[in-house]
Amino acid sequence: MTQAAIQVRDLCFQWPTGASVLQFCSLDVPKGEFWMLLGTNGSGKSTLLRLLAGLLQPQSGEIKISGQVGFVFQNPDHQLVMPTVGADVAFGLVEEKLSLAQIQARVHEALTAVNLQLLQRRPIYALSGGQKQRIAIAGAIARQCEILLLDEPTALLDPDTQLDLVAQVRNLVKSRGLTALWVTHRFDELNYCDGAFLLEQGRVVDRGAPEHLKQRLMQ
Ligand SMILES: Nc1ncnc2c1ncn2[C@@H]1O[C@H](COP(=O)(O)OP(=O)(O)O)[C@@H](O)[C@H]1O
Ligand SMILES: [Mg+2]
């Protein structure tokens, strides 16, 4: 059995308003694998990702994550904060005590990983939606994140760019030994994952290979 990079046990979460979102939710993502999280609108996918990232605290249950977490949001305009590509990727490194040369090396390596090394000086406003998502991913790679949490990162992309992004994340997971959990409701993205979870009414009701989930959902 492969070691789990993300382990969730009996997670329960409700908003202060009293609405219960997660009820004894459990899942494991094996290290080095690319898993997806499916579920209807409002089923708690974004809430679960925020709990995994430590942005929210559960009422009960357990989360074990082995490695630094990088988060990629649906809308990159909420994530990219600096005026240029290079500055944005470097911005995530401010809390690490690195020399200028070390920062430059990390930024270059991360941009190369997402094939955007030629865009280092480009203003963020001059990027396409898909390029912006790759910059957000480069930011996580520069911080040496081993775990990527991606919340519907293709929701604002056109279909070609959408599949380019999912293929690139799969390549990064496999070439760098990362672990990724990707929220989607687009069936064509399922072909790229190692497995997927189906979230319903606050718990994981099914999990397995992409074909298994597709069969279940297309019935
Ligand atoms: N900040 C919030 N305060 C109160 N309720 C919220 C908040 N954010 C989301 N919710 C509610 O939590 C439930 C799960 O939302 P969410 O995790 O965003 O679902 P999904 O990402 O699967 O669409 C929904 O009923 C939603 O209305
Ligand atoms: Mg959501």
mmCIF file of C-alpha atoms and ligand atoms in Angstrom:
data_model
loop_
_atom_site.group_PDB
_atom_site.id
_atom_site.type_symbol
_atom_site.label_atom_id
_atom_site.label_comp_id
_atom_site.label_asym_id
_atom_site.label_seq_id
_atom_site.Cartn_x
_atom_site.Cartn_y
_atom_site.Cartn_z
ATOM 1 C CA MET A 1 0.000 0.000 0.000
ATOM 2 C CA THR A 2 1.430 3.357 -1.054
ATOM 3 C CA GLN A 3 1.879 5.898 1.688
ATOM 4 C CA ALA A 4 -0.861 8.568 1.809
ATOM 5 C CA ALA A 5 0.249 12.181 1.377
ATOM 6 C CA ILE A 6 -3.231 13.426 2.345
ATOM 7 C CA GLN A 7 -5.217 11.574 5.005
ATOM 8 C CA VAL A 8 -8.656 12.685 6.138
ATOM 9 C CA ARG A 9 -10.586 10.817 8.837
ATOM 10 C CA ASP A 10 -14.156 11.462 9.939
ATOM 11 C CA LEU A 11 -13.935 15.162 9.229
ATOM 12 C CA CYS A 12 -16.908 17.220 10.410
ATOM 13 C CA PHE A 13 -17.360 20.878 9.600
ATOM 14 C CA GLN A 14 -20.222 23.306 9.999
ATOM 15 C CA TRP A 15 -20.414 27.040 9.431
ATOM 16 C CA PRO A 16 -21.176 29.310 12.407
ATOM 17 C CA THR A 17 -24.641 29.734 10.877
ATOM 18 C CA GLY A 18 -25.179 26.080 11.779
ATOM 19 C CA ALA A 19 -25.237 24.675 8.264
ATOM 20 C CA SER A 20 -23.406 21.344 8.269
ATOM 21 C CA VAL A 21 -21.125 20.864 5.239
ATOM 22 C CA LEU A 22 -18.912 17.858 5.993
ATOM 23 C CA GLN A 23 -20.135 14.878 7.988
ATOM 24 C CA PHE A 24 -17.603 12.181 8.799
ATOM 25 C CA CYS A 25 -15.782 12.734 5.537
ATOM 26 C CA SER A 26 -12.800 10.413 4.964
ATOM 27 C CA LEU A 27 -10.329 10.054 2.110
ATOM 28 C CA ASP A 28 -6.697 9.173 1.351
ATOM 29 C CA VAL A 29 -4.621 10.486 -1.534
ATOM 30 C CA PRO A 30 -1.550 8.281 -2.145
ATOM 31 C CA LYS A 31 1.793 10.069 -2.412
ATOM 32 C CA GLY A 32 2.816 10.797 -6.000
ATOM 33 C CA GLU A 33 -0.714 10.465 -7.392
ATOM 34 C CA PHE A 34 -3.159 12.813 -9.090
ATOM 35 C CA TRP A 35 -6.691 12.514 -7.669
ATOM 36 C CA MET A 36 -9.836 14.444 -8.453
ATOM 37 C CA LEU A 37 -12.763 15.457 -6.285
ATOM 38 C CA LEU A 38 -16.241 15.470 -7.818
ATOM 39 C CA GLY A 39 -19.585 16.554 -6.439
ATOM 40 C CA THR A 40 -22.540 18.786 -7.228
ATOM 41 C CA ASN A 41 -22.495 22.511 -6.502
ATOM 42 C CA GLY A 42 -22.631 23.140 -2.796
ATOM 43 C CA SER A 43 -21.557 19.613 -1.855
ATOM 44 C CA GLY A 44 -18.592 20.982 0.110
ATOM 45 C CA LYS A 45 -15.644 20.559 -2.285
ATOM 46 C CA SER A 46 -14.201 24.046 -1.771
ATOM 47 C CA THR A 47 -14.784 23.811 1.974
ATOM 48 C CA LEU A 48 -12.890 20.509 2.100
ATOM 49 C CA LEU A 49 -9.941 21.982 0.176
ATOM 50 C CA ARG A 50 -9.832 24.996 2.505
ATOM 51 C CA LEU A 51 -9.796 22.656 5.512
ATOM 52 C CA LEU A 52 -6.924 20.694 3.938
ATOM 53 C CA ALA A 53 -5.004 23.934 3.387
ATOM 54 C CA GLY A 54 -5.546 24.966 7.008
ATOM 55 C CA LEU A 55 -7.634 28.002 5.977
ATOM 56 C CA LEU A 56 -10.566 26.665 8.027
ATOM 57 C CA GLN A 57 -10.639 24.574 11.220
ATOM 58 C CA PRO A 58 -12.879 21.480 11.507
ATOM 59 C CA GLN A 59 -15.132 20.828 14.510
ATOM 60 C CA SER A 60 -13.853 17.263 14.698
ATOM 61 C CA GLY A 61 -11.928 14.642 12.761
ATOM 62 C CA GLU A 62 -8.361 14.386 11.624
ATOM 63 C CA ILE A 63 -6.284 15.748 8.752
ATOM 64 C CA LYS A 64 -2.735 14.531 8.140
ATOM 65 C CA ILE A 65 -0.742 16.137 5.353
ATOM 66 C CA SER A 66 2.878 15.252 4.699
ATOM 67 C CA GLY A 67 4.451 18.211 2.954
ATOM 68 C CA GLN A 68 4.051 21.882 2.173
ATOM 69 C CA VAL A 69 0.702 22.687 0.522
ATOM 70 C CA GLY A 70 0.178 24.929 -2.521
ATOM 71 C CA PHE A 71 -3.320 26.149 -3.390
ATOM 72 C CA VAL A 72 -4.586 27.097 -6.846
ATOM 73 C CA PHE A 73 -7.924 28.922 -6.938
ATOM 74 C CA GLN A 74 -10.598 28.988 -9.602
ATOM 75 C CA ASN A 75 -9.939 32.612 -10.464
ATOM 76 C CA PRO A 76 -6.218 33.428 -10.819
ATOM 77 C CA ASP A 77 -6.994 37.154 -10.551
ATOM 78 C CA HIS A 78 -7.666 36.502 -6.861
ATOM 79 C CA GLN A 79 -4.271 34.873 -6.460
ATOM 80 C CA LEU A 80 -1.677 36.766 -8.499
ATOM 81 C CA VAL A 81 -0.719 39.885 -6.589
ATOM 82 C CA MET A 82 2.397 41.346 -8.206
ATOM 83 C CA PRO A 83 2.681 43.331 -11.462
ATOM 84 C CA THR A 84 4.919 40.912 -13.369
ATOM 85 C CA VAL A 85 5.283 37.147 -13.709
ATOM 86 C CA GLY A 86 8.743 36.933 -12.122
ATOM 87 C CA ALA A 87 7.808 39.223 -9.224
ATOM 88 C CA ASP A 88 4.683 37.217 -8.528
ATOM 89 C CA VAL A 89 6.513 33.885 -8.333
ATOM 90 C CA ALA A 90 9.235 35.497 -6.171
ATOM 91 C CA PHE A 91 6.608 37.047 -3.872
ATOM 92 C CA GLY A 92 5.783 33.655 -2.367
ATOM 93 C CA LEU A 93 9.391 33.338 -1.223
ATOM 94 C CA VAL A 94 9.508 36.467 0.966
ATOM 95 C CA GLU A 95 9.233 34.500 4.194
ATOM 96 C CA GLU A 96 12.147 32.242 3.340
ATOM 97 C CA LYS A 97 15.605 33.562 4.107
ATOM 98 C CA LEU A 98 17.062 33.285 0.622
ATOM 99 C CA SER A 99 19.745 35.268 -1.176
ATOM 100 C CA LEU A 100 18.840 37.129 -4.354
ATOM 101 C CA ALA A 101 20.643 34.460 -6.396
ATOM 102 C CA GLN A 102 18.688 31.686 -4.679
ATOM 103 C CA ILE A 103 15.389 33.488 -5.330
ATOM 104 C CA GLN A 104 16.300 33.956 -8.999
ATOM 105 C CA ALA A 105 17.209 30.279 -9.322
ATOM 106 C CA ARG A 106 13.940 29.142 -7.706
ATOM 107 C CA VAL A 107 11.861 31.471 -9.914
ATOM 108 C CA HIS A 108 13.637 30.342 -13.073
ATOM 109 C CA GLU A 109 13.282 26.668 -12.195
ATOM 110 C CA ALA A 110 9.578 27.030 -11.354
ATOM 111 C CA LEU A 111 8.777 28.956 -14.544
ATOM 112 C CA THR A 112 10.685 26.376 -16.586
ATOM 113 C CA ALA A 113 8.601 23.611 -14.968
ATOM 114 C CA VAL A 114 5.434 25.212 -16.392
ATOM 115 C CA ASN A 115 7.091 26.212 -19.713
ATOM 116 C CA LEU A 116 6.796 29.936 -19.093
ATOM 117 C CA GLN A 117 10.463 30.810 -18.586
ATOM 118 C CA LEU A 118 10.301 33.285 -21.481
ATOM 119 C CA LEU A 119 7.526 35.266 -19.817
ATOM 120 C CA GLN A 120 9.374 36.216 -16.633
ATOM 121 C CA ARG A 121 9.202 39.977 -17.315
ATOM 122 C CA ARG A 122 5.699 40.018 -18.737
ATOM 123 C CA PRO A 123 2.992 42.011 -16.904
ATOM 124 C CA ILE A 124 0.350 39.779 -15.341
ATOM 125 C CA TYR A 125 -2.444 41.649 -17.171
ATOM 126 C CA ALA A 126 -0.971 40.534 -20.499
ATOM 127 C CA LEU A 127 -1.368 36.813 -19.743
ATOM 128 C CA SER A 128 -4.128 34.461 -20.843
ATOM 129 C CA GLY A 129 -6.242 32.658 -18.234
ATOM 130 C CA GLY A 130 -4.335 29.407 -18.748
ATOM 131 C CA GLN A 131 -0.975 31.167 -18.402
ATOM 132 C CA LYS A 132 -2.166 32.783 -15.166
ATOM 133 C CA GLN A 133 -3.052 29.386 -13.719
ATOM 134 C CA ARG A 134 0.383 28.088 -14.686
ATOM 135 C CA ILE A 135 1.952 31.073 -12.876
ATOM 136 C CA ALA A 136 -0.060 30.192 -9.770
ATOM 137 C CA ILE A 137 1.277 26.611 -10.054
ATOM 138 C CA ALA A 138 4.819 27.944 -10.579
ATOM 139 C CA GLY A 139 4.421 29.905 -7.346
ATOM 140 C CA ALA A 140 3.707 26.655 -5.490
ATOM 141 C CA ILE A 141 6.651 24.910 -7.163
ATOM 142 C CA ALA A 142 9.000 27.782 -6.260
ATOM 143 C CA ARG A 143 7.971 27.326 -2.627
ATOM 144 C CA GLN A 144 8.852 23.640 -3.026
ATOM 145 C CA CYS A 145 5.291 22.508 -2.291
ATOM 146 C CA GLU A 146 4.869 18.757 -2.525
ATOM 147 C CA ILE A 147 1.091 18.857 -2.412
ATOM 148 C CA LEU A 148 -1.110 20.810 -4.810
ATOM 149 C CA LEU A 149 -4.757 21.562 -4.036
ATOM 150 C CA LEU A 150 -6.555 22.925 -7.096
ATOM 151 C CA ASP A 151 -10.128 24.211 -6.811
ATOM 152 C CA GLU A 152 -11.751 24.101 -10.264
ATOM 153 C CA PRO A 153 -8.659 25.666 -11.854
ATOM 154 C CA THR A 154 -10.082 25.261 -15.365
ATOM 155 C CA ALA A 155 -13.531 26.726 -14.685
ATOM 156 C CA LEU A 156 -12.672 29.975 -16.493
ATOM 157 C CA LEU A 157 -10.637 28.404 -19.327
ATOM 158 C CA ASP A 158 -11.685 27.460 -22.846
ATOM 159 C CA PRO A 159 -11.773 23.696 -23.606
ATOM 160 C CA ASP A 160 -8.324 23.450 -25.297
ATOM 161 C CA THR A 161 -6.534 25.387 -22.576
ATOM 162 C CA GLN A 162 -8.463 23.374 -20.008
ATOM 163 C CA LEU A 163 -7.052 20.060 -21.218
ATOM 164 C CA ASP A 164 -3.540 21.541 -21.628
ATOM 165 C CA LEU A 165 -3.592 22.568 -17.977
ATOM 166 C CA VAL A 166 -4.799 19.236 -16.658
ATOM 167 C CA ALA A 167 -2.198 17.396 -18.781
ATOM 168 C CA GLN A 168 0.530 19.688 -17.504
ATOM 169 C CA VAL A 169 -0.447 19.141 -13.878
ATOM 170 C CA ARG A 170 -0.420 15.395 -14.468
ATOM 171 C CA ASN A 171 3.104 15.665 -15.931
ATOM 172 C CA LEU A 172 4.306 17.750 -12.994
ATOM 173 C CA VAL A 173 2.860 15.256 -10.502
ATOM 174 C CA LYS A 174 4.548 12.333 -12.237
ATOM 175 C CA SER A 175 7.901 14.009 -13.051
ATOM 176 C CA ARG A 176 8.382 15.675 -9.645
ATOM 177 C CA GLY A 177 6.721 13.175 -7.328
ATOM 178 C CA LEU A 178 4.065 15.691 -6.260
ATOM 179 C CA THR A 179 0.610 14.779 -4.978
ATOM 180 C CA ALA A 180 -2.424 16.659 -6.306
ATOM 181 C CA LEU A 181 -6.114 16.894 -5.454
ATOM 182 C CA TRP A 182 -8.069 18.643 -8.223
ATOM 183 C CA VAL A 183 -11.716 19.687 -7.924
ATOM 184 C CA THR A 184 -13.736 19.457 -11.122
ATOM 185 C CA HIS A 185 -17.120 18.692 -12.551
ATOM 186 C CA ARG A 186 -15.857 18.210 -16.106
ATOM 187 C CA PHE A 187 -15.850 14.547 -17.089
ATOM 188 C CA ASP A 188 -13.223 14.973 -19.827
ATOM 189 C CA GLU A 189 -10.678 15.935 -17.158
ATOM 190 C CA LEU A 190 -11.186 12.616 -15.388
ATOM 191 C CA ASN A 191 -9.115 10.812 -18.057
ATOM 192 C CA TYR A 192 -5.969 12.406 -16.647
ATOM 193 C CA CYS A 193 -6.290 11.341 -13.013
ATOM 194 C CA ASP A 194 -5.215 8.234 -11.120
ATOM 195 C CA GLY A 195 -8.494 8.152 -9.258
ATOM 196 C CA ALA A 196 -11.377 10.277 -8.066
ATOM 197 C CA PHE A 197 -13.651 10.782 -5.062
ATOM 198 C CA LEU A 198 -17.356 11.581 -5.218
ATOM 199 C CA LEU A 199 -18.584 13.879 -2.477
ATOM 200 C CA GLU A 200 -22.287 13.834 -1.605
ATOM 201 C CA GLN A 201 -23.992 15.348 1.401
ATOM 202 C CA GLY A 202 -20.755 15.968 3.197
ATOM 203 C CA ARG A 203 -19.118 12.590 2.791
ATOM 204 C CA VAL A 204 -17.204 10.565 0.229
ATOM 205 C CA VAL A 205 -19.743 8.116 -1.182
ATOM 206 C CA ASP A 206 -17.582 6.590 -3.909
ATOM 207 C CA ARG A 207 -13.943 6.459 -5.005
ATOM 208 C CA GLY A 208 -11.948 4.672 -7.639
ATOM 209 C CA ALA A 209 -10.538 4.672 -11.138
ATOM 210 C CA PRO A 210 -11.729 7.331 -13.607
ATOM 211 C CA GLU A 211 -13.723 4.761 -15.643
ATOM 212 C CA HIS A 212 -15.600 3.662 -12.535
ATOM 213 C CA LEU A 213 -16.631 7.208 -11.643
ATOM 214 C CA LYS A 214 -17.565 8.047 -15.235
ATOM 215 C CA GLN A 215 -19.829 5.003 -15.443
ATOM 216 C CA ARG A 216 -21.521 5.889 -12.198
ATOM 217 C CA LEU A 217 -22.067 9.540 -13.104
ATOM 218 C CA MET A 218 -23.228 8.989 -16.664
ATOM 219 C CA GLN A 219 -26.025 6.607 -15.656
HETATM 220 N N1 LIG B 1 -18.373 31.513 4.047
HETATM 221 C C1 LIG B 1 -19.488 30.745 4.128
HETATM 222 N N2 LIG B 1 -20.375 30.902 5.129
HETATM 223 C C2 LIG B 1 -21.491 30.125 5.228
HETATM 224 N N3 LIG B 1 -21.780 29.116 4.353
HETATM 225 C C3 LIG B 1 -20.909 28.924 3.343
HETATM 226 C C4 LIG B 1 -19.729 29.706 3.157
HETATM 227 N N4 LIG B 1 -19.069 29.254 2.057
HETATM 228 C C5 LIG B 1 -19.809 28.230 1.579
HETATM 229 N N5 LIG B 1 -20.912 28.025 2.336
HETATM 230 C C6 LIG B 1 -21.912 26.952 2.145
HETATM 231 O O1 LIG B 1 -21.272 25.699 2.358
HETATM 232 C C7 LIG B 1 -21.780 24.706 1.464
HETATM 233 C C8 LIG B 1 -20.634 24.081 0.674
HETATM 234 O O2 LIG B 1 -20.060 25.073 -0.158
HETATM 235 P P1 LIG B 1 -18.766 24.790 -1.025
HETATM 236 O O3 LIG B 1 -17.753 24.103 -0.201
HETATM 237 O O4 LIG B 1 -18.381 26.099 -1.645
HETATM 238 O O5 LIG B 1 -19.339 23.786 -2.138
HETATM 239 P P2 LIG B 1 -18.758 23.363 -3.577
HETATM 240 O O6 LIG B 1 -17.358 23.887 -3.678
HETATM 241 O O7 LIG B 1 -18.852 21.884 -3.603
HETATM 242 O O8 LIG B 1 -19.674 23.992 -4.577
HETATM 243 C C9 LIG B 1 -22.798 25.427 0.590
HETATM 244 O O9 LIG B 1 -24.083 25.181 1.121
HETATM 245 C C10 LIG B 1 -22.442 26.885 0.729
HETATM 246 O O10 LIG B 1 -23.569 27.694 0.570
HETATM 247 MG MG MG B 2 -16.438 25.183 -5.013
#
